[in-house]
Amino acid sequence: MGVVIEREIWEPKPMSYVFLFASCFASISLLPYYSRGSAAARGAAASSLLDLGPAAPFLRFQRSFLLLYSLASVMEGLESVFGEYEYAHYGISREQMAMCLAAGAAAALFLGSFSGILSDVIGPRRACVLFCMLHLLVGVLKSMSRHPSIWVASVCLSLASSVFSFCFETWMVIEHEKQGHRQDLLSDTFWLMIFFESACLVGSQGLANLLFKDFDKGFFSPSAPAALLAIISILYIRKEWNGCQQQSIIGSYRKSFSAHVLNDKRIWMLSWAQSSIHFSMSVFWILWAPTIVGDGREVHLSRLYPCFIGSRMLGSTIFPWFFGGVSSLRNEEYLITAYVVAGLSLLIVSYDYQEVGALVILFCIYHACVGFILPSLARLRTMYVPNELRGGMISFSLAPANAAIFLVLLQGGYRWKLEDSTIMALAALGLLAAAGCIHVLRWWRKQPCPNWHKS
């Protein structure tokens, strides 16, 4: 008589989603009351997303921008939702996947590093259109061909992600100042960008699962709605915004970039902090699935994705609590803590074997820190970087991360010379080093710093 062994498939409890949703809702809902009370105690006026403080023109501008940013985020999510499954469908081996991703990283390194400078010169509006055009090209390529060139798609999507990392933020900041809105209201838009982007990533997963039928039927692939959204976004950009054309002449821009970015030690510290978080996020999305299913464990990976992104949403909602009058901490003080916690969470994963539940909790903590760090870095960029150099500074800061990703994919994914735990440890050490950079930046902040923005 045979023995039947039942295999248990691990999946998060439904209460996990309820907890994340309730926590985000409570954080957003309670913020105006606590901010108003703290501001009244100091005799200042409170401003927040749900408060009546911001003027109607600013709210119209913010909502219009967030709508466009959400469309772009859905495009990013649709093109990455299936990941390795799409590659495996076309019969691509693990080594070929690594080389394909390495080609994308090389494109982001050698072309994407200069795309921010190009955006500053020609204007971020045109850079946003370029982002949409790249997604439209990939969408048409995948929809019209059953066996599209994965190399072309990988390069285009990597370039699109590089442009996405700076073009919309740069455009928003320039338009914000151009329209004369209060500078302190930028913090609200920064955390809302991360919140809406994360929500759209979860929504794009649901949309892809709803529309997806078969990769052999190209029209039903996720790239088709991504191409449609790209067209809608281009039309929306042309209709809503007509400004932000050429920003500077190349000669004057070179001198300004050298003086205010390359020769400013504060920008170097801020660039390392940005590069480390970008590298750790890329490493996470490459290694999280192999790490969790190690030793043959069976896990519903698709149900973990909303937990991670939901944790990032929760982290972004915590950010305004430190700028709405609730906390008296400086930007750098809590940012150091967030980097240390994120680094330690990845370091624990790389150091020792963990149960699935422990791994999920550590990864959720990491993503909550990411949701907190990203708007904090955007606020620091507003303090230290002139608007006309913002795109170039961001793409410049991502160059070391793209170079590290390229080497990791070659050595770890193709040549098998790096263990996954080693790569994860490198990402963790980079985050801890970034905490040190922010600590140094805090000490340097006592020195006079030029104000590039109007109050």
Coordinates of C-alpha atoms in Angstrom, one line a residue, residues 148-440:
P148 CA 10.0 39.2 -30.7
S149 CA 13.6 40.0 -30.2
I150 CA 14.2 39.8 -26.5
W151 CA 17.4 41.7 -26.8
V152 CA 15.7 44.7 -28.4
A153 CA 12.9 44.6 -25.8
S154 CA 15.3 44.3 -22.9
V155 CA 17.4 47.3 -24.1
C156 CA 14.3 49.4 -24.8
L157 CA 12.7 48.6 -21.4
S158 CA 15.9 49.3 -19.6
L159 CA 16.3 52.6 -21.2
A160 CA 12.6 53.4 -20.5
S161 CA 13.2 52.5 -16.8
S162 CA 16.2 54.8 -16.7
V163 CA 14.3 57.7 -18.2
F164 CA 11.3 56.9 -15.8
S165 CA 13.6 57.3 -12.8
F166 CA 14.1 61.1 -13.4
C167 CA 12.0 62.5 -16.2
F168 CA 8.6 62.8 -14.4
E169 CA 10.1 64.0 -11.1
T170 CA 12.2 66.6 -12.9
W171 CA 9.2 67.8 -14.9
M172 CA 7.0 68.0 -11.8
V173 CA 9.6 70.0 -9.8
I174 CA 10.2 72.5 -12.7
E175 CA 6.4 72.9 -13.3
H176 CA 5.8 73.3 -9.6
E177 CA 8.3 76.2 -9.3
K178 CA 7.2 77.7 -12.6
Q179 CA 3.6 77.9 -11.5
G180 CA 4.6 79.5 -8.2
H181 CA 3.4 76.9 -5.8
R182 CA 4.8 76.8 -2.2
Q183 CA 8.0 74.9 -1.9
D184 CA 6.9 73.0 1.1
L185 CA 4.1 71.3 -0.8
L186 CA 6.6 69.4 -2.9
S187 CA 7.0 66.8 0.0
D188 CA 3.3 65.8 -0.4
T189 CA 3.8 65.2 -4.1
F190 CA 7.0 63.2 -3.5
W191 CA 5.4 60.6 -1.2
L192 CA 2.2 60.5 -3.3
M193 CA 4.3 59.6 -6.3
I194 CA 5.7 56.5 -4.5
F195 CA 2.3 55.6 -3.2
F196 CA 0.5 55.8 -6.5
E197 CA 3.4 54.1 -8.3
S198 CA 3.2 51.2 -5.9
A199 CA -0.6 51.0 -6.2
C200 CA -0.3 51.0 -10.0
L201 CA 2.2 48.1 -9.8
V202 CA -0.2 46.0 -7.9
G203 CA -3.0 47.1 -10.3
S204 CA -1.0 46.2 -13.3
Q205 CA -0.5 42.7 -12.0
G206 CA -4.2 42.3 -11.7
L207 CA -4.8 43.8 -15.1
A208 CA -2.2 41.5 -16.7
N209 CA -3.7 38.4 -15.1
L210 CA -7.2 39.5 -16.2
L211 CA -6.2 40.2 -19.9
F212 CA -3.6 37.6 -20.4
K213 CA -4.6 34.6 -22.4
D214 CA -1.7 33.1 -24.2
F215 CA 1.8 34.4 -25.2
D216 CA 1.3 32.8 -28.6
K217 CA -1.6 35.2 -29.1
G218 CA 0.4 38.3 -29.2
F219 CA -2.6 40.8 -29.0
F220 CA -3.5 39.5 -25.6
S221 CA 0.0 39.9 -24.1
P222 CA 0.5 42.7 -21.5
S223 CA 2.4 44.7 -24.0
A224 CA -0.8 45.5 -26.0
P225 CA -2.4 47.6 -23.2
A226 CA 1.0 49.1 -22.4
A227 CA 1.2 50.4 -25.9
L228 CA -2.3 51.7 -25.7
L229 CA -1.5 53.5 -22.4
A230 CA 1.6 54.9 -24.1
I231 CA -0.5 56.5 -26.8
I232 CA -2.9 57.9 -24.3
S233 CA -0.1 59.3 -22.2
I234 CA 1.5 61.1 -25.3
L235 CA -1.8 62.7 -26.2
Y236 CA -2.3 63.7 -22.5
I237 CA 1.1 65.3 -22.4
R238 CA 0.5 67.3 -25.6
K239 CA -2.9 68.4 -24.3
E240 CA -2.1 69.4 -20.7
W241 CA 1.4 70.8 -20.8
N242 CA 3.1 72.9 -23.4
G243 CA 6.0 74.3 -21.4
C244 CA 9.4 73.0 -20.3
Q245 CA 11.1 73.1 -23.6
Q246 CA 14.9 73.5 -24.0
Q247 CA 16.4 74.3 -20.7
S248 CA 20.0 75.4 -21.4
I249 CA 22.7 75.6 -24.0
I250 CA 25.1 72.6 -23.9
G251 CA 28.2 74.8 -23.2
S252 CA 26.7 76.6 -20.2
Y253 CA 25.1 73.4 -19.0
R254 CA 28.5 71.6 -19.0
K255 CA 30.0 74.4 -16.8
S256 CA 27.0 74.4 -14.4
F257 CA 27.0 70.6 -14.1
S258 CA 30.7 70.5 -13.4
A259 CA 30.5 73.3 -10.8
H260 CA 27.3 72.2 -8.9
V261 CA 27.3 68.4 -9.3
L262 CA 30.8 67.0 -10.0
N263 CA 32.6 69.4 -7.7
D264 CA 30.2 69.3 -4.8
K265 CA 31.0 66.7 -2.2
R266 CA 27.5 66.8 -0.8
I267 CA 26.1 65.7 -4.2
W268 CA 28.6 62.7 -4.2
M269 CA 27.2 61.6 -0.8
L270 CA 23.7 61.9 -2.0
S271 CA 24.5 60.1 -5.3
W272 CA 25.9 57.1 -3.4
A273 CA 22.8 57.0 -1.3
Q274 CA 20.6 57.0 -4.4
S275 CA 22.9 54.4 -6.2
S276 CA 22.8 52.0 -3.2
I277 CA 19.0 51.9 -3.0
H278 CA 18.7 51.4 -6.7
F279 CA 21.2 48.6 -6.7
S280 CA 19.5 46.9 -3.7
M281 CA 16.1 47.1 -5.4
S282 CA 17.4 45.6 -8.6
V283 CA 19.1 42.8 -6.7
F284 CA 15.9 42.1 -4.7
W285 CA 13.7 41.7 -7.8
I286 CA 16.3 39.3 -9.3
L287 CA 16.8 37.2 -6.2
W288 CA 13.7 37.3 -4.1
A289 CA 12.0 34.3 -5.8
P290 CA 15.0 32.0 -5.8
T291 CA 15.6 32.9 -2.2
I292 CA 12.1 32.1 -1.0
V293 CA 11.7 28.9 -3.0
G294 CA 15.1 27.6 -1.9
D295 CA 15.4 23.9 -1.0
G296 CA 12.4 23.0 -3.1
R297 CA 9.8 24.8 -1.0
E298 CA 6.5 25.5 -2.8
V299 CA 5.2 29.0 -2.5
H300 CA 2.5 31.1 -4.2
L301 CA 4.9 33.8 -5.4
S302 CA 2.2 35.8 -7.1
R303 CA 0.5 36.4 -3.7
L304 CA 3.7 37.7 -2.1
Y305 CA 4.1 40.5 -4.7
P306 CA 1.2 42.5 -3.3
C307 CA 2.6 42.1 0.2
F308 CA 5.9 43.6 -0.8
I309 CA 4.4 46.5 -2.8
G310 CA 1.8 47.1 -0.1
S311 CA 4.7 47.4 2.4
R312 CA 6.3 50.1 0.2
M313 CA 3.0 51.9 0.1
L314 CA 2.8 51.8 3.9
G315 CA 6.4 53.2 4.1
S316 CA 5.5 56.1 1.8
T317 CA 2.5 57.0 4.0
I318 CA 4.8 57.3 7.0
F319 CA 7.0 59.9 5.2
P320 CA 4.6 62.9 5.6
W321 CA 4.4 62.3 9.4
F322 CA 7.9 63.6 9.6
F323 CA 7.1 66.8 7.6
G324 CA 3.6 67.7 8.7
G325 CA 4.7 69.0 12.1
V326 CA 4.2 65.6 13.9
S327 CA 7.9 65.0 14.2
S328 CA 10.8 67.3 15.0
L329 CA 13.5 65.1 13.5
R330 CA 15.6 66.3 10.6
N331 CA 15.4 64.7 7.2
E332 CA 18.8 63.0 7.5
E333 CA 18.3 61.7 11.1
Y334 CA 15.4 59.3 10.3
L335 CA 16.8 58.6 6.8
I336 CA 19.9 57.1 8.4
T337 CA 17.7 54.8 10.5
A338 CA 15.7 53.7 7.4
Y339 CA 18.9 52.8 5.5
V340 CA 20.3 50.8 8.5
V341 CA 17.1 48.9 8.9
A342 CA 16.9 48.1 5.2
G343 CA 20.5 47.0 5.1
L344 CA 20.2 44.8 8.2
S345 CA 17.0 43.1 6.8
L346 CA 18.9 42.1 3.6
L347 CA 22.0 41.2 5.6
I348 CA 20.0 38.7 7.8
V349 CA 18.6 37.1 4.6
S350 CA 22.1 36.7 3.1
Y351 CA 23.7 35.5 6.3
D352 CA 21.5 32.6 7.4
Y353 CA 18.8 30.3 6.2
Q354 CA 15.3 31.5 7.2
E355 CA 11.8 30.0 7.1
V356 CA 9.4 31.4 4.5
G357 CA 7.5 33.4 7.0
A358 CA 10.6 35.0 8.3
L359 CA 11.9 35.8 4.8
V360 CA 8.6 37.5 3.9
I361 CA 8.6 39.6 7.0
L362 CA 12.2 40.7 6.4
F363 CA 11.4 41.5 2.8
C364 CA 8.3 43.5 3.8
I365 CA 10.4 45.5 6.3
Y366 CA 12.9 46.2 3.5
H367 CA 10.2 47.5 1.2
A368 CA 8.6 49.6 3.9
C369 CA 12.1 51.3 4.3
V370 CA 12.3 51.7 0.5
G371 CA 8.9 53.5 0.5
F372 CA 10.3 55.8 3.1
I373 CA 13.7 56.4 1.6
L374 CA 12.6 57.3 -2.0
P375 CA 10.6 60.4 -1.2
S376 CA 13.3 61.4 1.4
L377 CA 16.0 61.4 -1.3
A378 CA 13.7 63.4 -3.6
R379 CA 13.4 66.0 -0.9
L380 CA 17.2 66.1 -0.3
R381 CA 17.7 66.5 -4.1
T382 CA 15.4 69.6 -3.9
M383 CA 17.6 71.0 -1.2
Y384 CA 21.0 70.4 -2.8
V385 CA 20.5 70.2 -6.6
P386 CA 19.4 73.0 -9.0
N387 CA 16.3 72.1 -10.9
E388 CA 18.0 72.6 -14.3
L389 CA 20.5 69.9 -13.3
R390 CA 18.2 67.5 -11.6
G391 CA 17.8 64.9 -14.4
G392 CA 21.5 64.8 -15.1
M393 CA 22.3 64.3 -11.4
I394 CA 19.9 61.4 -11.0
S395 CA 21.1 59.6 -14.1
F396 CA 24.7 60.2 -13.0
S397 CA 24.0 58.8 -9.5
L398 CA 22.5 55.6 -11.0
A399 CA 25.6 54.8 -13.2
P400 CA 27.5 53.0 -10.4
A401 CA 24.4 50.9 -9.6
N402 CA 23.9 50.0 -13.2
A403 CA 27.6 49.0 -13.5
A404 CA 27.3 46.8 -10.4
I405 CA 24.1 45.2 -11.8
F406 CA 25.9 44.5 -15.1
L407 CA 28.8 42.8 -13.3
V408 CA 26.5 40.8 -11.0
L409 CA 24.5 39.5 -13.9
L410 CA 27.7 38.4 -15.7
Q411 CA 29.5 36.9 -12.8
G412 CA 26.5 35.5 -10.9
G413 CA 23.9 34.7 -13.6
Y414 CA 26.1 33.7 -16.5
R415 CA 29.4 32.5 -15.2
W416 CA 28.0 31.2 -11.8
K417 CA 30.9 32.7 -9.9
L418 CA 28.9 34.6 -7.3
E419 CA 26.4 33.1 -4.9
D420 CA 23.0 34.6 -4.4
S421 CA 23.8 35.2 -0.7
T422 CA 27.0 37.1 -1.7
I423 CA 25.1 39.4 -4.0
M424 CA 22.5 40.0 -1.4
A425 CA 25.2 40.8 1.2
L426 CA 26.8 43.3 -1.2
A427 CA 23.4 45.1 -1.6
A428 CA 23.1 45.2 2.2
L429 CA 26.6 46.6 2.7
G430 CA 25.8 49.2 0.1
L431 CA 22.8 50.3 2.1
L432 CA 24.8 50.5 5.3
A433 CA 27.5 52.5 3.6
A434 CA 24.7 54.8 2.3
A435 CA 23.6 55.4 5.9
G436 CA 27.2 56.5 6.6
C437 CA 27.0 58.9 3.7
I438 CA 23.8 60.4 5.0
H439 CA 25.4 60.8 8.4
V440 CA 28.3 62.7 6.8

